[in-house]
Short mmCIF file of N, CA and C in Angstrom, two decimals:
data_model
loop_
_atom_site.label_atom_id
_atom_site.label_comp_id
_atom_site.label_asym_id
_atom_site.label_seq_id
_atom_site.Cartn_x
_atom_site.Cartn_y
_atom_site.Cartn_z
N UNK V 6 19.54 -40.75 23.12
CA UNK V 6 19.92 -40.60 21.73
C UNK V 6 21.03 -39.56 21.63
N UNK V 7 22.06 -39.95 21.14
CA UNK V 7 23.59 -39.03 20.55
C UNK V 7 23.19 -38.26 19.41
N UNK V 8 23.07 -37.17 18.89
CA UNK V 8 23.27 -36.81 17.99
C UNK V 8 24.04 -35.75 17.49
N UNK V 9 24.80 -35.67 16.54
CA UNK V 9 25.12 -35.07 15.80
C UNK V 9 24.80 -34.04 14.93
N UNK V 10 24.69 -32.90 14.88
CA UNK V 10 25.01 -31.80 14.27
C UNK V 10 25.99 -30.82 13.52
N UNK V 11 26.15 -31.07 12.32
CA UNK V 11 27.31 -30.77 11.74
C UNK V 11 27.21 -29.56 10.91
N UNK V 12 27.54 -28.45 11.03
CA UNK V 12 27.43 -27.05 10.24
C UNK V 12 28.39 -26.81 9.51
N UNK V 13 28.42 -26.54 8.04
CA UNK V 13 29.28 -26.48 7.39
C UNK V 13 29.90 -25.09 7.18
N UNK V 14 30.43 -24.64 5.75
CA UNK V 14 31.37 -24.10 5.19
C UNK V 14 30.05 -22.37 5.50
N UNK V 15 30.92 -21.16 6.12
CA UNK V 15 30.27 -20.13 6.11
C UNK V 15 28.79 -19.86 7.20
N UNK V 16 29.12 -21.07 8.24
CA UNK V 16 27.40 -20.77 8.93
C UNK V 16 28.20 -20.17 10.08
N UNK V 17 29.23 -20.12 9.96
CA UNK V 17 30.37 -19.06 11.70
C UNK V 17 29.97 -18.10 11.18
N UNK V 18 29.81 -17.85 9.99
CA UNK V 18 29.21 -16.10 9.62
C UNK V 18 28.04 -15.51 9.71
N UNK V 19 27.06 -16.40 10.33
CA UNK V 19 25.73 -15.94 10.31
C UNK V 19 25.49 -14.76 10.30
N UNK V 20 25.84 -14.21 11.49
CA UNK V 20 25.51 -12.86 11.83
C UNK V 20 25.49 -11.65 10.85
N UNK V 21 26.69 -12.02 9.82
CA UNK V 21 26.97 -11.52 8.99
C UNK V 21 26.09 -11.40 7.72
N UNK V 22 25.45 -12.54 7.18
CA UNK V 22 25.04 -12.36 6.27
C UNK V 22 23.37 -12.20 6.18
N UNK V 23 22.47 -12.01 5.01
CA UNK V 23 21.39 -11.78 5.00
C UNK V 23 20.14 -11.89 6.10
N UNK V 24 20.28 -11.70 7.41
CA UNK V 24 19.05 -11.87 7.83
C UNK V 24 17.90 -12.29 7.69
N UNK V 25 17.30 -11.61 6.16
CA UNK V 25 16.23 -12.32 5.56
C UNK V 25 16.60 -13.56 4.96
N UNK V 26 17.32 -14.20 4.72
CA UNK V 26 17.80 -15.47 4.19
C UNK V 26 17.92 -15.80 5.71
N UNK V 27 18.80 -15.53 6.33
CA UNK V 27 19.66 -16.78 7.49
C UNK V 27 18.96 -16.55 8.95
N UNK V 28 18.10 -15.67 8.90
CA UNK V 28 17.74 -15.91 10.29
C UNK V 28 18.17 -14.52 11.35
N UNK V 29 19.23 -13.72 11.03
CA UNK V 29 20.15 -12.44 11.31
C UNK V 29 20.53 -13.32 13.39
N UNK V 30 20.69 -14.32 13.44
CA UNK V 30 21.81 -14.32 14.48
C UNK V 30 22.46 -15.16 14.13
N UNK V 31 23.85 -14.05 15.52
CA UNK V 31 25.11 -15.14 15.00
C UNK V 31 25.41 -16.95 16.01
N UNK V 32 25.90 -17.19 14.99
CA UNK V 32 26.15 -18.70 15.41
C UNK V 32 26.33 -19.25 16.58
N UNK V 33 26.61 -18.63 17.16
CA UNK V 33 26.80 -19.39 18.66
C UNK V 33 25.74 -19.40 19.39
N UNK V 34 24.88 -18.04 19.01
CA UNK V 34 23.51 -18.35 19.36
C UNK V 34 22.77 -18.84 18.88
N UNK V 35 22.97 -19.78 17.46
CA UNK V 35 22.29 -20.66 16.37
C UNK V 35 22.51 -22.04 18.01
N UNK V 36 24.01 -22.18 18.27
CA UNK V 36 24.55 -23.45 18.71
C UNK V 36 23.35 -23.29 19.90
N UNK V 37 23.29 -22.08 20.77
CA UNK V 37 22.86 -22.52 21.98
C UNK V 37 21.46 -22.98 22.10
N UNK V 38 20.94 -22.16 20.99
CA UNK V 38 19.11 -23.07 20.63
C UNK V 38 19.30 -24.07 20.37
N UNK V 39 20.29 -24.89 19.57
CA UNK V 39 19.91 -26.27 19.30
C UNK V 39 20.31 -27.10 20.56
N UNK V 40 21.11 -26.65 21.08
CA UNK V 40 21.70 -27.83 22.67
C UNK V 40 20.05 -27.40 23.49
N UNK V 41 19.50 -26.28 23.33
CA UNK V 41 18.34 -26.04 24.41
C UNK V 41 17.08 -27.19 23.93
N UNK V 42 17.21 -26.78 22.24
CA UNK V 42 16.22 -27.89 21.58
C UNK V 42 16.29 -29.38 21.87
N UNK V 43 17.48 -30.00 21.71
CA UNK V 43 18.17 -31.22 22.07
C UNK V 43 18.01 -31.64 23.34
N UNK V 44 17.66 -30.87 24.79
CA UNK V 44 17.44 -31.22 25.94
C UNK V 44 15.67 -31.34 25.76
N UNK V 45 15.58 -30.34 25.53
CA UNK V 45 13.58 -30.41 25.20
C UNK V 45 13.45 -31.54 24.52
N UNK V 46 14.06 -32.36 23.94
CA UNK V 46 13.70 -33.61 23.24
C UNK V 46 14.27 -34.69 23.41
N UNK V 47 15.28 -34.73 25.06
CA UNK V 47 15.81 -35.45 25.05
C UNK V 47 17.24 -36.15 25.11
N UNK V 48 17.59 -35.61 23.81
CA UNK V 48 18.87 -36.25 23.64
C UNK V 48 20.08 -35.39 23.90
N UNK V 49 21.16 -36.22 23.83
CA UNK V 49 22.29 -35.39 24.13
C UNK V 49 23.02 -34.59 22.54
N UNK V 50 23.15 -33.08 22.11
CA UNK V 50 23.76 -32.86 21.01
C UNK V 50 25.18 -32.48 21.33
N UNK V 51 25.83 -32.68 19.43
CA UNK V 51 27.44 -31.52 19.93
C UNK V 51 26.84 -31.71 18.93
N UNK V 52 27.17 -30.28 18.60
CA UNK V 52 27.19 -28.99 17.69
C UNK V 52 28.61 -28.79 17.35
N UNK V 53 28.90 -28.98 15.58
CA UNK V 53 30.68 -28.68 15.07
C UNK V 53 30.11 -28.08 14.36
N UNK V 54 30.77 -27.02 13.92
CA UNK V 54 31.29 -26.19 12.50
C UNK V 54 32.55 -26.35 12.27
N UNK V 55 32.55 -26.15 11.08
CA UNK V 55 33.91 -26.28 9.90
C UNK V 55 33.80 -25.35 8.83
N UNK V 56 34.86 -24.91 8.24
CA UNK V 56 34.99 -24.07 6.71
C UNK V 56 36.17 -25.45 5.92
N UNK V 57 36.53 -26.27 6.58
CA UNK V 57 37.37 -27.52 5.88
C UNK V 57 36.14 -28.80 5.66
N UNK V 58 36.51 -29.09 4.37
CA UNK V 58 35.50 -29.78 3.66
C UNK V 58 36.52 -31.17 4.58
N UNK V 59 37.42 -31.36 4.01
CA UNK V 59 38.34 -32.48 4.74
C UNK V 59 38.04 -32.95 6.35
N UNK V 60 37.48 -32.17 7.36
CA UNK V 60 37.59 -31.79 8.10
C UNK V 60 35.64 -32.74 8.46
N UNK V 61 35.21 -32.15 8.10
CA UNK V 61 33.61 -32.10 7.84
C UNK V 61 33.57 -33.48 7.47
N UNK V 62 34.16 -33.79 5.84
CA UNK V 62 34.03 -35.21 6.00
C UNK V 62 35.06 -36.57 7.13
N UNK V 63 36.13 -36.22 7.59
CA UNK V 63 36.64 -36.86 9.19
C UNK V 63 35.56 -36.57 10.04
N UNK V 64 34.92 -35.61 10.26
CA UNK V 64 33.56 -35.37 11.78
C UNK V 64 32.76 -36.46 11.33
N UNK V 65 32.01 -36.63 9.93
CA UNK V 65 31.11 -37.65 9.80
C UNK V 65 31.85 -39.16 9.46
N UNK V 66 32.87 -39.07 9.78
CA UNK V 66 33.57 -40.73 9.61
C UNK V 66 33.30 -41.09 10.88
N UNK V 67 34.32 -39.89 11.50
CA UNK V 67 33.88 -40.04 13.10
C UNK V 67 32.56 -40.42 13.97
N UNK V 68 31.41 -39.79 13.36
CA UNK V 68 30.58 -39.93 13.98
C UNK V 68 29.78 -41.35 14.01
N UNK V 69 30.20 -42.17 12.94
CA UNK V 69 29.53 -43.46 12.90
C UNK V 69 29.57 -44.54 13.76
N UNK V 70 30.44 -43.63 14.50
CA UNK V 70 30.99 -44.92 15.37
C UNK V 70 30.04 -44.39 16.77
N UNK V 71 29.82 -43.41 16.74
CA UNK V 71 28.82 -42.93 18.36
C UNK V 71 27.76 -42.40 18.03
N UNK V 72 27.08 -42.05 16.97
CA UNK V 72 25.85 -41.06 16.53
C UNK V 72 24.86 -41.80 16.35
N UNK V 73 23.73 -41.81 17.28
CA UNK V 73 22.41 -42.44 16.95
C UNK V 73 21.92 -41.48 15.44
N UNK V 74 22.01 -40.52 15.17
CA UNK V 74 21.10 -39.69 14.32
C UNK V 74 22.16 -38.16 14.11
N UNK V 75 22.41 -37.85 13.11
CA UNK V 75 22.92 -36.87 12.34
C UNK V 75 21.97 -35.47 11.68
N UNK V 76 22.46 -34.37 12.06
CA UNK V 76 21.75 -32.80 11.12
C UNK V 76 22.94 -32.96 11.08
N UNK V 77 22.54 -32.23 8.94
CA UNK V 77 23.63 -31.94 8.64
C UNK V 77 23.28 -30.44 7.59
N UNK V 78 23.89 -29.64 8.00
CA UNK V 78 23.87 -28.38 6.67
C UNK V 78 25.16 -27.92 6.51
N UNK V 79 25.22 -28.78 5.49
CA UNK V 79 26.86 -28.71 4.85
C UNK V 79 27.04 -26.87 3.81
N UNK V 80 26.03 -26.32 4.01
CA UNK V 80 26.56 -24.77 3.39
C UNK V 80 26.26 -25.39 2.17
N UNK V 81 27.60 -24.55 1.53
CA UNK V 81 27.80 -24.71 -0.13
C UNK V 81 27.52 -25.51 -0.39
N UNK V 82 28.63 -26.50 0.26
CA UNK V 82 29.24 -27.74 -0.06
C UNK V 82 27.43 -28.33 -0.63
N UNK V 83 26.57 -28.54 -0.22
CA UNK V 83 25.50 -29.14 -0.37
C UNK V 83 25.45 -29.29 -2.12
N UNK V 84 25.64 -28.31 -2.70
CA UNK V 84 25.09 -27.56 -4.37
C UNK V 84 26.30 -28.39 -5.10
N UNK V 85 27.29 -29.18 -4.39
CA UNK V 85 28.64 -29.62 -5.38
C UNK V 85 29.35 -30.42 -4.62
N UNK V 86 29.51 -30.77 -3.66
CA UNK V 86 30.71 -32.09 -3.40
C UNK V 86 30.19 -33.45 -2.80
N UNK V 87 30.56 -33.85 -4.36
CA UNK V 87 30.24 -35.50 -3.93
C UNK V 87 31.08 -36.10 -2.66
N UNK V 88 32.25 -35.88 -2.32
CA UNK V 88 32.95 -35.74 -1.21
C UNK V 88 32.32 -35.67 0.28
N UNK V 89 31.53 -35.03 0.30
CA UNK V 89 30.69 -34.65 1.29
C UNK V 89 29.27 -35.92 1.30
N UNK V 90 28.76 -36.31 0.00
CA UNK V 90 27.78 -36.78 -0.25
C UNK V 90 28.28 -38.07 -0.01
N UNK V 91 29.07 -38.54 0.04
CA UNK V 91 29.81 -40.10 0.11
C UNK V 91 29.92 -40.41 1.13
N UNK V 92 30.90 -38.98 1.97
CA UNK V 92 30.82 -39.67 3.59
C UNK V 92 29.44 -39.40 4.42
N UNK V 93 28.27 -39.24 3.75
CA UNK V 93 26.78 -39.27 4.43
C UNK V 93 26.56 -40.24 4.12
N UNK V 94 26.66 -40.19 2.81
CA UNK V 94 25.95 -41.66 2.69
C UNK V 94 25.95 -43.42 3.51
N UNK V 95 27.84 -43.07 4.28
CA UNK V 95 27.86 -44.51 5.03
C UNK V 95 27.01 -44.43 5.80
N UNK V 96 26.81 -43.42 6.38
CA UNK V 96 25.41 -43.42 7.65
C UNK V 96 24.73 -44.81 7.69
N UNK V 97 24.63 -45.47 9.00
CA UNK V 97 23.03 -46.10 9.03
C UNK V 97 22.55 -45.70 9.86
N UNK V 98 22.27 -44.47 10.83
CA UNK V 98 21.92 -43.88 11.24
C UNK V 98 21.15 -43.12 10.65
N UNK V 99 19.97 -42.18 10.95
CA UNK V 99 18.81 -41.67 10.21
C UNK V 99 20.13 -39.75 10.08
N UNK V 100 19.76 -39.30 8.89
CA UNK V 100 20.12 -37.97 8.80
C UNK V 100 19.48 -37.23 7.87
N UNK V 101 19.29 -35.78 8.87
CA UNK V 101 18.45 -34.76 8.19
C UNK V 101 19.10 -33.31 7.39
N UNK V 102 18.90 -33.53 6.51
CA UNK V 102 19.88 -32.25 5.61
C UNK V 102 18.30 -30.95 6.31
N UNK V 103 19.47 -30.04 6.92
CA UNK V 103 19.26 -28.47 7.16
C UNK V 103 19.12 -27.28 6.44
N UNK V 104 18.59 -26.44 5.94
CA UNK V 104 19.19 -25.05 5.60
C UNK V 104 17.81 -24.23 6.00
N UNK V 105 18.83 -23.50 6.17
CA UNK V 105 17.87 -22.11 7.38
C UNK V 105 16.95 -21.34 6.33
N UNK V 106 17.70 -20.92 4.77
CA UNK V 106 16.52 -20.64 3.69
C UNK V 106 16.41 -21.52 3.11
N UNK V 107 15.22 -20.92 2.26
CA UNK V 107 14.56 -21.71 1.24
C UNK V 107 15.11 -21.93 0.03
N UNK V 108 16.12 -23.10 -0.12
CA UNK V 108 16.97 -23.16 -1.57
C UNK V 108 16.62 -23.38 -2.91
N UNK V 109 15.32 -23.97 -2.22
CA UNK V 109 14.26 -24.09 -3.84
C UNK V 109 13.60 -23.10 -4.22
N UNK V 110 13.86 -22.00 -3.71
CA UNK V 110 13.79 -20.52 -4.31
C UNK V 110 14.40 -19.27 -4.34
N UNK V 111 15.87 -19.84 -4.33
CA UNK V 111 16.90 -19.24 -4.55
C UNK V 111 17.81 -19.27 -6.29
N UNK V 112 18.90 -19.30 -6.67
CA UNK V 112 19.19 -18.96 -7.51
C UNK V 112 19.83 -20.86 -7.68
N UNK V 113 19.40 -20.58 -9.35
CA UNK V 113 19.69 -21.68 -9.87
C UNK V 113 20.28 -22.94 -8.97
N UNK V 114 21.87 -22.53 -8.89
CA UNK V 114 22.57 -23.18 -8.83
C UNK V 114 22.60 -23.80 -7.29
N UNK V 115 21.58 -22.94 -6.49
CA UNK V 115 21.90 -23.24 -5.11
C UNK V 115 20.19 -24.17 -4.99
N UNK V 116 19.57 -24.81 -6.16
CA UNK V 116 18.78 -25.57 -5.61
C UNK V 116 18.97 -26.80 -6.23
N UNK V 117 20.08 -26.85 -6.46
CA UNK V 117 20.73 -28.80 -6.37
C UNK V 117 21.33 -28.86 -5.24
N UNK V 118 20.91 -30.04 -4.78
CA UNK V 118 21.62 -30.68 -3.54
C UNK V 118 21.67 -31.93 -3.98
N UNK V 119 22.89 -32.11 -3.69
CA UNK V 119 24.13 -33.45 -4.38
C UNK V 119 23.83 -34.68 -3.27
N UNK V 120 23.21 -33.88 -1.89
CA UNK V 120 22.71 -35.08 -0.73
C UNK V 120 21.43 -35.20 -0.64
N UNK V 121 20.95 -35.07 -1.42
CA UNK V 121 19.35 -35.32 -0.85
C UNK V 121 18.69 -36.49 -1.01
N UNK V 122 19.44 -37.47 -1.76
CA UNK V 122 19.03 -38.92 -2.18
C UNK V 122 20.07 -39.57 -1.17
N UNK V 123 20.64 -39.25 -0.07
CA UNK V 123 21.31 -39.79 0.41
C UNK V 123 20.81 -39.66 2.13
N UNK V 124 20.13 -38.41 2.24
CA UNK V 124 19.58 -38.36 3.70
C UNK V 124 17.80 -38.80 3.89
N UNK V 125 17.90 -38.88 4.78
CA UNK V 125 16.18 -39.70 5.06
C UNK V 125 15.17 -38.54 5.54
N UNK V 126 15.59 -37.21 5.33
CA UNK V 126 14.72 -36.22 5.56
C UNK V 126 15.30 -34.75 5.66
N UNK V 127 14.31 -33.85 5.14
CA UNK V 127 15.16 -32.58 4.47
C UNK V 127 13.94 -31.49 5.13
N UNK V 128 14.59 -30.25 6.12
CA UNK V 128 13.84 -29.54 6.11
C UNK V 128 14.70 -28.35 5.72
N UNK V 129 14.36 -27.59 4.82
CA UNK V 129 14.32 -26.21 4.07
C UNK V 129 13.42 -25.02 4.46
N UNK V 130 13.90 -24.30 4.88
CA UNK V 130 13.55 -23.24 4.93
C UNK V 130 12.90 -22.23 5.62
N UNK V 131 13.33 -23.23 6.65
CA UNK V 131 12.25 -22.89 8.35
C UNK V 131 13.29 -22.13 9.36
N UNK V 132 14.10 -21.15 8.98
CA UNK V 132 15.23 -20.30 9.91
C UNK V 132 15.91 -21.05 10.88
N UNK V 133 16.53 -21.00 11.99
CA UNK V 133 16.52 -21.54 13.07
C UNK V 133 15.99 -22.37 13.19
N UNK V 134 14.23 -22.35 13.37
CA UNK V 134 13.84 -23.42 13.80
C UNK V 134 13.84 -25.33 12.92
N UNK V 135 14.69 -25.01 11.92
CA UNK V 135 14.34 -26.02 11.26
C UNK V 135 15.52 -27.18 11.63
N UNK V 136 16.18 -26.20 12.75
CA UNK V 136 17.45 -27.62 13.23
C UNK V 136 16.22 -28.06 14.75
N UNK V 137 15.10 -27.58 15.25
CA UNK V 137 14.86 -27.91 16.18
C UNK V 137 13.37 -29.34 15.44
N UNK V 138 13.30 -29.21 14.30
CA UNK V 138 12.30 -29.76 13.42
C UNK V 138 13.18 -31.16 13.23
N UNK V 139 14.22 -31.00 12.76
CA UNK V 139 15.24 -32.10 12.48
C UNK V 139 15.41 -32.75 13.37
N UNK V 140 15.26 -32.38 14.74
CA UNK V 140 15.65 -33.21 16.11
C UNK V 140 14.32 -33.47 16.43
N UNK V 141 13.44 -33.05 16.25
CA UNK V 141 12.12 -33.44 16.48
C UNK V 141 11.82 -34.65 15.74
N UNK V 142 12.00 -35.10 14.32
CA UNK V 142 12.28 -36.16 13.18
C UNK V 142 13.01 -37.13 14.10
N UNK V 143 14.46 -36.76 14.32
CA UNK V 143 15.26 -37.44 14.84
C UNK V 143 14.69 -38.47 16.03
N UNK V 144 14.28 -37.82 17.27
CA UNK V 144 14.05 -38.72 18.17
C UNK V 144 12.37 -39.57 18.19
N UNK V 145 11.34 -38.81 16.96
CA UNK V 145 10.48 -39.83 16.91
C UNK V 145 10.51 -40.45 16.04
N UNK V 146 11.63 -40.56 15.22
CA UNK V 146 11.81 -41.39 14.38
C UNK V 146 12.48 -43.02 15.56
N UNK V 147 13.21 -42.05 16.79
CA UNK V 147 14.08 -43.02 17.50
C UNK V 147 13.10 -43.74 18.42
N UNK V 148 12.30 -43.18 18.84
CA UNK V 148 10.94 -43.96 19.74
C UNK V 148 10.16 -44.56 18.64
N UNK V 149 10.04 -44.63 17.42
CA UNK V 149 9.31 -45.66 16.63
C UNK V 149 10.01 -46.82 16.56
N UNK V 150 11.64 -46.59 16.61
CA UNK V 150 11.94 -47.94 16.17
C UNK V 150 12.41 -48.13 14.66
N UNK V 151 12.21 -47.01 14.35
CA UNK V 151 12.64 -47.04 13.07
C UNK V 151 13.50 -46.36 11.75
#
């Protein structure tokens, strides 16, 4: 199984920001747990980040053509661009919307997500480990068959 992992707008900053929200490491050591997770389960990952929304949506055009299964935590972008929500949606591939906190108990505006009627499974709020939860989804979703 190929999958895809796509990090959006502000997750190169991890390190930087809230700890108690994000987990307090920085990104590259976000990347190297999930390629470690991705072998523990199997499949082969690449791991992209972007701060270009343009950019983010070309990775997921791209990916339709080789991606058994898609994580995606588009950042901001999640709370407002249909842009983003359009090019998920071609998916027929299974995809799991990410975020490291808990957005449904955060501030207003950051608990709409513009993709969530568009991906086939959402984990919130599980730090780190919730990209290794998503790949866990991912490949027994891929040994069911379904």
């Amino acid at each position: 199984m190929q999958v895809l992992v796509l990090n959006g707008v502000n997750l190169n900053a991890l390190a930087d920001r809230d700890p108690a929200l994000y987990g307090g490491m920085a990104y590259p050591e976000l990347e190297t747990r999930i390629y470690e997770w991705g072998r523990e389960e199997g499949c082969s990952v690449r791991c992209v980040q972007t701060n270009d929304e343009g950019e983010f949506i070309d990775l997921c055009h791209e990916a339709r053509s080789w991606a058994d299964g898609v994580v995606v935590n588009p950042g901001a972008w999640t709370h407002y661009s249909y842009a983003v929500r359009d090019a998920l949606e071609l998916f027929t591939v299974p995809v799991v919307e990410v975020h490291l906190s808990d957005i449904t108990k955060r501030e207003d505006w950051r608990r709409v997500s513009v993709i969530e009627d568009v991906v086939d499974h959402r984990v919130i709020g599980q730090g780190p480990n919730g990209y290794r939860d998503a790949l866990v989804f991912l490949t027994q979703k891929g040994k069911d068959g379904s």
